[in-house]
Tab-separated table of C-alpha atoms and ligand atoms in Angstrom:
chain	number	residue	atom	x	y	z
A	1	MET	CA	104.411	62.440	77.449
A	2	LEU	CA	107.769	63.824	76.306
A	3	ARG	CA	108.130	64.948	72.685
A	4	SER	CA	111.257	65.921	70.743
A	5	VAL	CA	110.420	69.409	69.530
A	6	VAL	CA	112.417	71.081	66.752
A	7	ARG	CA	113.742	74.279	68.302
A	8	GLY	CA	116.120	75.317	65.542
A	9	CYS	CA	117.466	74.390	62.163
A	10	GLY	CA	120.590	75.442	60.244
A	11	SER	CA	122.819	74.475	57.362
A	12	TYR	CA	126.072	75.140	55.583
A	13	LEU	CA	127.218	74.631	52.002
A	14	PRO	CA	130.870	74.849	50.900
A	15	GLU	CA	131.573	77.950	48.801
A	16	ARG	CA	132.715	76.246	45.627
A	17	ILE	CA	129.965	75.403	43.136
A	18	VAL	CA	130.623	72.848	40.402
A	19	THR	CA	128.274	73.109	37.434
A	20	ASN	CA	127.286	70.358	35.039
A	21	ALA	CA	129.195	72.198	32.306
A	22	GLU	CA	132.377	71.951	34.389
A	23	LEU	CA	131.869	68.201	34.843
A	24	ALA	CA	131.275	67.799	31.105
A	25	GLN	CA	134.855	68.988	30.610
A	26	ARG	CA	136.157	66.170	32.839
A	27	VAL	CA	134.007	63.154	31.897
A	28	ASP	CA	131.867	62.123	28.926
A	29	THR	CA	128.578	63.697	30.048
A	30	SER	CA	126.401	66.711	29.291
A	31	ASP	CA	124.292	69.249	31.142
A	32	GLU	CA	121.295	67.937	29.188
A	33	TRP	CA	121.792	64.295	30.321
A	34	ILE	CA	122.332	65.222	33.975
A	35	VAL	CA	119.334	67.574	34.130
A	36	GLN	CA	117.022	65.203	32.265
A	37	ARG	CA	117.930	62.080	34.299
A	38	THR	CA	118.406	63.656	37.742
A	39	GLY	CA	117.233	67.305	37.862
A	40	ILE	CA	120.693	68.324	39.119
A	41	HIS	CA	122.183	71.581	37.753
A	42	GLN	CA	125.052	72.101	40.200
A	43	ARG	CA	126.547	70.868	43.473
A	44	HIS	CA	128.827	72.318	46.176
A	45	VAL	CA	132.263	70.810	46.776
A	46	ALA	CA	134.338	71.243	49.944
A	47	ALA	CA	137.639	73.085	49.701
A	48	GLU	CA	140.957	71.319	50.219
A	49	GLY	CA	141.257	70.765	53.974
A	50	GLU	CA	137.586	71.546	54.633
A	51	THR	CA	136.386	68.472	56.518
A	52	THR	CA	133.019	66.993	57.448
A	53	SER	CA	133.379	68.147	61.076
A	54	MET	CA	134.124	71.706	59.920
A	55	ILE	CA	131.004	71.989	57.790
A	56	GLY	CA	128.933	70.068	60.356
A	57	LEU	CA	130.080	72.543	63.014
A	58	LYS	CA	128.906	75.497	60.890
A	59	ALA	CA	125.481	73.889	60.437
A	60	ALA	CA	125.301	73.118	64.180
A	61	ARG	CA	126.158	76.725	65.101
A	62	ALA	CA	123.492	77.994	62.690
A	63	ALA	CA	120.902	75.641	64.223
A	64	LEU	CA	121.791	76.717	67.778
A	65	ALA	CA	121.556	80.405	66.778
A	66	ASP	CA	118.174	79.741	65.164
A	67	ALA	CA	117.011	78.021	68.365
A	68	GLY	CA	118.351	80.868	70.501
A	69	MET	CA	120.109	78.236	72.613
A	70	ASP	CA	123.580	77.965	74.048
A	71	ALA	CA	125.734	74.939	73.217
A	72	SER	CA	125.958	74.174	76.948
A	73	GLU	CA	122.270	73.159	76.879
A	74	ILE	CA	123.017	70.273	74.466
A	75	ASP	CA	123.634	66.870	76.065
A	76	LEU	CA	123.434	64.669	72.971
A	77	ILE	CA	125.048	65.053	69.550
A	78	VAL	CA	124.316	62.565	66.781
A	79	VAL	CA	126.208	63.060	63.536
A	80	ALA	CA	124.911	61.103	60.577
A	81	THR	CA	127.777	60.722	58.134
A	82	ALA	CA	129.383	58.198	55.799
A	83	THR	CA	132.365	60.504	55.280
A	84	PRO	CA	133.827	61.056	58.770
A	85	ASP	CA	137.026	63.088	59.180
A	86	HIS	CA	138.760	59.974	60.543
A	87	THR	CA	137.958	56.302	61.086
A	88	PHE	CA	137.960	57.353	64.734
A	89	PRO	CA	137.328	59.337	66.870
A	90	ALA	CA	133.781	60.118	65.829
A	91	THR	CA	133.187	63.331	63.886
A	92	ALA	CA	130.510	64.090	66.503
A	93	THR	CA	133.128	64.334	69.260
A	94	GLN	CA	135.137	66.840	67.184
A	95	ILE	CA	132.037	68.996	66.773
A	96	GLN	CA	131.272	68.575	70.492
A	97	ALA	CA	134.765	69.828	71.384
A	98	GLU	CA	134.551	72.799	68.985
A	99	LEU	CA	131.237	73.758	70.584
A	100	GLY	CA	132.915	73.661	74.003
A	101	ILE	CA	130.617	70.899	75.279
A	102	THR	CA	132.160	68.552	77.866
A	103	GLU	CA	128.986	66.934	79.213
A	104	GLY	CA	126.664	64.364	77.659
A	105	ALA	CA	127.428	62.085	74.714
A	106	ALA	CA	128.350	62.525	71.069
A	107	PHE	CA	128.555	59.774	68.468
A	108	ASP	CA	128.392	59.135	64.731
A	109	LEU	CA	125.716	57.073	63.082
A	110	GLN	CA	126.154	55.336	59.753
A	111	ALA	CA	123.122	54.768	57.548
A	112	VAL	CA	124.467	56.613	54.472
A	113	CYS	CA	121.689	58.596	52.722
A	114	SER	CA	119.131	57.537	55.366
A	115	GLY	CA	121.449	58.760	58.126
A	116	PHE	CA	119.475	61.834	59.092
A	117	VAL	CA	116.222	59.864	59.482
A	118	PHE	CA	118.067	57.234	61.548
A	119	GLY	CA	119.748	60.006	63.590
A	120	LEU	CA	116.450	61.748	64.253
A	121	ALA	CA	114.808	58.452	65.255
A	122	THR	CA	117.724	57.705	67.625
A	123	ALA	CA	117.787	61.142	69.255
A	124	ASP	CA	113.986	61.026	69.601
A	125	LYS	CA	114.272	57.813	71.639
A	126	PHE	CA	116.849	59.387	73.983
A	127	LEU	CA	114.772	62.528	74.484
A	128	ARG	CA	111.437	60.780	74.955
A	129	SER	CA	112.910	58.359	77.487
A	130	GLY	CA	114.388	61.217	79.495
A	131	ALA	CA	117.964	60.028	78.842
A	132	ALA	CA	118.834	63.380	77.253
A	133	ARG	CA	117.266	66.839	77.389
A	134	ALA	CA	118.403	68.540	74.185
A	135	ALA	CA	120.030	67.095	71.095
A	136	LEU	CA	121.799	68.253	67.982
A	137	VAL	CA	121.116	65.943	65.045
A	138	ILE	CA	123.535	66.745	62.253
A	139	GLY	CA	123.823	65.352	58.741
A	140	ALA	CA	127.232	66.247	57.310
A	141	GLU	CA	128.990	64.833	54.262
A	142	THR	CA	131.969	65.363	51.994
A	143	PHE	CA	131.059	62.788	49.344
A	144	SER	CA	133.400	64.545	46.890
A	145	ARG	CA	136.203	62.676	48.713
A	146	ILE	CA	134.807	59.194	47.987
A	147	LEU	CA	133.773	59.796	44.377
A	148	ASP	CA	135.594	58.234	41.466
A	149	TRP	CA	135.869	61.410	39.385
A	150	GLU	CA	136.447	59.257	36.277
A	151	ASP	CA	133.095	57.442	36.687
A	152	ARG	CA	130.428	59.538	34.960
A	153	ALA	CA	127.654	57.300	36.303
A	154	THR	CA	128.304	58.451	39.891
A	155	CYS	CA	130.480	61.587	39.993
A	156	VAL	CA	127.747	63.810	38.558
A	157	LEU	CA	125.241	62.864	41.261
A	158	PHE	CA	126.707	63.891	44.608
A	159	GLY	CA	127.679	67.042	46.487
A	160	ASP	CA	128.972	68.199	49.876
A	161	GLY	CA	127.092	70.000	52.648
A	162	ALA	CA	125.704	69.888	56.167
A	163	GLY	CA	122.454	70.533	57.973
A	164	ALA	CA	121.407	70.323	61.613
A	165	VAL	CA	118.381	70.478	63.860
A	166	VAL	CA	118.151	71.184	67.584
A	167	LEU	CA	115.621	68.964	69.358
A	168	LYS	CA	114.401	69.673	72.874
A	169	ALA	CA	112.397	67.350	75.129
A	170	GLU	CA	109.109	69.054	75.991
A	171	GLU	CA	105.851	67.838	77.485
A	172	GLY	CA	103.125	67.014	74.985
A	173	GLY	CA	99.583	65.711	75.287
A	174	GLY	CA	100.358	62.435	73.504
A	175	THR	CA	98.228	63.238	70.450
A	176	LEU	CA	98.983	64.128	66.835
A	177	ALA	CA	98.316	67.755	67.768
A	178	ASP	CA	101.591	67.819	69.753
A	179	ARG	CA	104.576	69.674	68.365
A	180	GLY	CA	107.646	67.523	67.790
A	181	VAL	CA	108.576	64.185	66.268
A	182	LEU	CA	105.317	62.217	66.025
A	183	THR	CA	106.441	58.987	64.346
A	184	THR	CA	109.647	57.430	63.059
A	185	HIS	CA	110.072	54.269	60.994
A	186	ILE	CA	113.496	52.903	60.089
A	187	ARG	CA	114.426	49.773	58.154
A	188	SER	CA	117.440	48.046	56.682
A	189	ASP	CA	118.183	44.995	54.564
A	190	GLY	CA	121.848	44.068	54.145
A	191	ARG	CA	121.211	41.705	51.241
A	192	PHE	CA	121.448	44.725	48.938
A	193	LYS	CA	125.002	45.686	49.918
A	194	ASN	CA	126.393	45.385	46.402
A	195	LYS	CA	123.889	47.763	44.826
A	196	LEU	CA	125.404	50.803	46.546
A	197	TYR	CA	128.659	50.658	48.497
A	198	VAL	CA	132.198	51.975	48.891
A	199	ASP	CA	134.876	49.553	47.694
A	200	GLY	CA	137.240	50.157	50.592
A	201	GLY	CA	137.390	50.479	54.370
A	202	ALA	CA	139.628	50.438	57.418
A	203	GLY	CA	138.724	46.850	58.262
A	204	SER	CA	139.038	45.417	54.762
A	205	THR	CA	141.296	47.135	52.237
A	206	LYS	CA	142.872	49.613	54.692
A	207	THR	CA	141.939	52.318	52.179
A	208	VAL	CA	138.967	54.657	52.009
A	209	GLY	CA	137.689	53.421	48.646
A	210	PHE	CA	135.287	54.859	46.094
A	211	LEU	CA	131.507	54.880	45.829
A	212	ARG	CA	130.037	52.246	43.488
A	213	MET	CA	126.390	52.059	42.494
A	214	GLU	CA	124.002	50.156	40.259
A	215	GLY	CA	121.909	53.261	39.676
A	216	LYS	CA	118.955	51.681	37.928
A	217	GLU	CA	118.537	49.020	40.645
A	218	VAL	CA	118.775	51.606	43.432
A	219	PHE	CA	116.205	53.757	41.649
A	220	ARG	CA	113.768	50.848	41.357
A	221	HIS	CA	114.040	49.912	45.046
A	222	ALA	CA	113.932	53.545	46.180
A	223	VAL	CA	110.473	54.348	44.847
A	224	VAL	CA	108.975	51.126	46.276
A	225	LYS	CA	110.677	51.279	49.690
A	226	LEU	CA	110.106	55.008	50.219
A	227	ALA	CA	106.400	54.714	49.488
A	228	GLU	CA	106.198	51.650	51.762
A	229	THR	CA	107.837	53.364	54.753
A	230	VAL	CA	105.550	56.386	54.433
A	231	GLN	CA	102.499	54.118	54.181
A	232	HIS	CA	103.466	52.834	57.661
A	233	THR	CA	103.332	56.426	58.901
A	234	PHE	CA	99.945	56.927	57.287
A	235	SER	CA	98.439	53.709	58.645
A	236	GLU	CA	99.783	54.415	62.148
A	237	THR	CA	98.387	57.956	62.228
A	238	GLY	CA	95.330	57.714	59.997
A	239	LEU	CA	96.739	60.565	57.913
A	240	SER	CA	97.081	60.694	54.126
A	241	GLY	CA	99.172	62.624	51.603
A	242	ARG	CA	96.603	65.439	51.637
A	243	ASP	CA	97.297	66.120	55.341
A	244	ILE	CA	101.014	66.751	54.813
A	245	ASP	CA	101.969	70.443	54.767
A	246	TRP	CA	105.540	69.857	53.581
A	247	PHE	CA	107.149	66.769	52.119
A	248	VAL	CA	110.928	66.970	52.557
A	249	PRO	CA	112.396	63.864	50.902
A	250	HIS	CA	116.004	62.807	50.567
A	251	GLN	CA	117.340	64.608	47.525
A	252	ALA	CA	118.889	61.990	45.233
A	253	ASN	CA	117.027	62.393	41.975
A	254	ARG	CA	114.150	64.658	40.943
A	255	ARG	CA	112.478	61.709	39.208
A	256	ILE	CA	112.481	59.642	42.443
A	257	ILE	CA	111.082	62.618	44.381
A	258	ASP	CA	108.266	63.197	41.885
A	259	ALA	CA	107.383	59.501	41.567
A	260	THR	CA	107.254	59.082	45.362
A	261	ALA	CA	105.128	62.209	45.859
A	262	ASP	CA	102.711	60.964	43.175
A	263	LYS	CA	102.462	57.522	44.796
A	264	LEU	CA	101.689	59.139	48.159
A	265	GLY	CA	99.141	61.621	46.824
A	266	ILE	CA	101.237	64.655	47.788
A	267	SER	CA	100.925	67.589	45.404
A	268	HIS	CA	104.190	68.852	43.926
A	269	ASP	CA	103.802	72.373	45.342
A	270	ARG	CA	104.086	70.839	48.847
A	271	VAL	CA	107.455	69.228	48.090
A	272	VAL	CA	110.727	70.901	49.108
A	273	VAL	CA	113.308	70.373	46.359
A	274	THR	CA	117.000	71.262	46.600
A	275	VAL	CA	118.524	68.515	44.448
A	276	ASP	CA	118.761	70.947	41.522
A	277	ARG	CA	121.284	73.097	43.417
A	278	HIS	CA	122.824	70.683	45.947
A	279	GLY	CA	122.924	67.326	44.146
A	280	ASN	CA	122.740	64.326	46.460
A	281	THR	CA	124.409	65.280	49.745
A	282	SER	CA	123.556	61.946	51.396
A	283	ALA	CA	122.754	62.356	55.130
A	284	ALA	CA	122.903	66.143	54.794
A	285	SER	CA	120.206	66.467	52.149
A	286	ILE	CA	117.121	66.455	54.400
A	287	PRO	CA	118.396	68.895	57.056
A	288	LEU	CA	119.715	71.164	54.256
A	289	ALA	CA	116.239	71.170	52.688
A	290	LEU	CA	114.519	71.620	56.074
A	291	ALA	CA	116.772	74.585	56.880
A	292	GLU	CA	116.078	76.217	53.527
A	293	ALA	CA	112.286	75.877	53.780
A	294	HIS	CA	112.346	76.963	57.448
A	295	ARG	CA	114.511	80.005	56.649
A	296	ASP	CA	112.412	81.185	53.700
A	297	GLY	CA	109.185	80.857	55.711
A	298	ARG	CA	107.595	77.946	53.867
A	299	ILE	CA	107.602	75.646	56.928
A	300	GLN	CA	105.641	77.322	59.714
A	301	PRO	CA	105.254	76.300	63.379
A	302	GLY	CA	102.431	73.792	63.824
A	303	GLN	CA	102.678	72.396	60.286
A	304	LEU	CA	103.101	68.704	59.501
A	305	VAL	CA	106.430	67.850	57.877
A	306	LEU	CA	107.108	64.411	56.411
A	307	ILE	CA	110.697	63.308	55.758
A	308	GLU	CA	111.937	60.115	54.098
A	309	ALA	CA	115.178	58.667	52.760
A	310	MET	CA	116.740	55.569	51.280
A	311	GLY	CA	120.400	54.702	50.940
A	312	GLY	CA	123.210	52.151	50.936
A	313	GLY	CA	122.692	48.943	52.888
A	314	PHE	CA	119.905	49.254	51.908
A	315	THR	CA	118.616	51.467	54.686
A	316	TRP	CA	115.400	53.454	54.517
A	317	GLY	CA	112.982	55.271	56.754
A	318	SER	CA	110.612	58.142	57.373
A	319	ALA	CA	109.529	60.490	60.127
A	320	LEU	CA	106.570	62.752	60.728
A	321	ILE	CA	107.235	65.986	62.582
A	322	ARG	CA	104.884	68.706	63.726
A	323	TRP	CA	107.094	71.792	63.348
B	1	UT7	O1	120.840	58.443	47.642
B	1	UT7	C1	120.360	57.162	47.390
B	1	UT7	C2	121.158	56.497	46.379
B	1	UT7	N1	121.111	56.967	45.024
B	1	UT7	C3	120.007	57.053	44.271
B	1	UT7	O2	118.893	57.061	44.712
B	1	UT7	C4	120.233	57.103	42.785
B	1	UT7	C5	119.310	56.169	42.088
B	1	UT7	N2	119.516	56.085	40.667
B	1	UT7	C6	119.384	57.128	39.814
B	1	UT7	O3	119.140	58.256	40.229
B	1	UT7	C7	119.463	56.862	38.318
B	1	UT7	O4	119.431	55.473	38.083
B	1	UT7	C8	120.743	57.452	37.663
B	1	UT7	C9	120.614	58.976	37.601
B	1	UT7	C10	121.961	57.060	38.439
B	1	UT7	C11	120.863	56.963	36.223
B	1	UT7	O5	119.698	57.238	35.467
B	1	UT7	P1	119.039	56.088	34.567
B	1	UT7	O6	117.908	56.716	33.848
B	1	UT7	O7	118.739	54.915	35.464
B	1	UT7	O8	120.190	55.793	33.525
B	1	UT7	P2	121.018	54.441	33.279
B	1	UT7	O9	121.882	54.123	34.448
B	1	UT7	O10	120.077	53.402	32.788
B	1	UT7	O11	121.932	54.892	32.076
B	1	UT7	C12	121.369	55.232	30.812
B	1	UT7	C13	122.512	55.545	29.878
B	1	UT7	C14	123.584	54.453	29.867
B	1	UT7	O12	124.026	54.330	28.535
B	1	UT7	P3	123.523	53.089	27.624
B	1	UT7	O13	123.961	51.864	28.384
B	1	UT7	O14	122.049	53.237	27.572
B	1	UT7	O15	124.233	53.318	26.347
B	1	UT7	C15	124.689	55.060	30.698
B	1	UT7	O16	125.976	54.600	30.335
B	1	UT7	O17	123.167	56.752	30.282
B	1	UT7	C16	124.561	56.521	30.385
B	1	UT7	N3	125.103	57.398	31.413
B	1	UT7	C17	125.453	58.660	31.182
B	1	UT7	N4	125.449	59.414	30.074
B	1	UT7	C18	125.850	60.676	30.186
B	1	UT7	C19	125.291	57.109	32.728
B	1	UT7	N5	125.783	58.196	33.352
B	1	UT7	C20	125.888	59.161	32.426
B	1	UT7	C21	126.315	60.501	32.458
B	1	UT7	N6	126.284	61.218	31.324
B	1	UT7	N7	126.729	61.105	33.589
C-alpha cells in the first residue's frame, strides 16, 4: 500500500514584524486586549511587492533542501492560499516555474484557514493512487493585503507567511505503524458563508475586498467542529489524545487551541504553538508550525502528529501523520 511520507518541511516569514504596540498606534486597541483574547504578541507582514508566490517559493525551497531532493523530482504542487498573486494563473504555477519544473501539475486550492489540511488530503489521494510520485504541499498567505486596517476586530489577528512539506509516495504495510499520512478528514458547510468572508471578488465586485468576520460566532463553531473532526480520526484509528506525540493545530487564537486540546485530552506540553509570534497566517499556519517543531527537534521520525484547522466557508478538517 502506498503512503505519502513527509520527506521535508520548510517555512518562510517576511522580515518585517508588527507588534501589538505598533497596532495600538493605528487603531483603538491595546497589547493587553490582544494578548488576553488571542495570545498574539506580534505578526510578520510582507514587504511592498513581496507576493504570496515569492514567500511560498522560499518555503518550498527550504522544504526541498530539508528533504535533500531536487525540484525535478516533484510532479505535483498544491498551493493552499486565499491570497493568490493574481486571480489567475494559479500561484502554484508561478512557484512551479521558479523551481524550473516543467512536468506534472500545479494548482491552487481554496479552503482559507483549512487550506493546508485540504491540500494535504488532496496530495495524499494523488500519491496513494499512483497518479503522482512526489508532491509539494504549500500553505502561503499575504493576509495583510485583504485586511481592513481600520477594523480593530480583524486587523490585529492575522499575519503573513508560508510553509511547505515534501511528500513522497512510498510502500507501507497498511497499518498505523506506517510512516506517512495515515488519515485525513475534510468537511465544509457553505451555510456559514457570512460568518467569515471577503467582501469582494473577481466574479462579483471586480475588486479584491476586505476580510469580514463575526469573531464570536467563528470561535464558537471552531471549538465544536475541530473536536468533532478529530474524534473521527480517533474512532477510525482507535487512538486517543494520549497517543498523540504532537498536536499541531491551526493557529488562530490561543484560547481555541487550549480549549480544543482540553476537549481531546491532549496535554498542553504536546501542543505546538506559534500564534504568539505569527498571528493567524491562515493556510500557512500549520506548515509554519510543523517546520518550526521539526527544525528544533521536537517532532522526531516515527512520532504521531495530529493537525487540524477550521476556516471560512466554513471548512474544517484534520489529518494524522506518522512523521
Ligand atoms: O482562522 C479561523 C478564523 N478565525 C478564528 O478562528 C477567530 C475566532 N474568533 C476569535 O478568535 C475571537 O472571537 C476574537 C479574538 C476575534 C474576539 O474575541 P472575543 O473574546 O470573542 O471578543 P468579542 O468579539 O466578543 O469582543 C469583546 C469586546 C467588544 O467590545 P464590547 O462590545 O464588549 O464593548 C469588541 O468591540 O472587545 C472589543 N474589541 C476590541 N477591543 C480592543 C474587538 N476587537 C478589539 C481590539 N481591541 N482589537
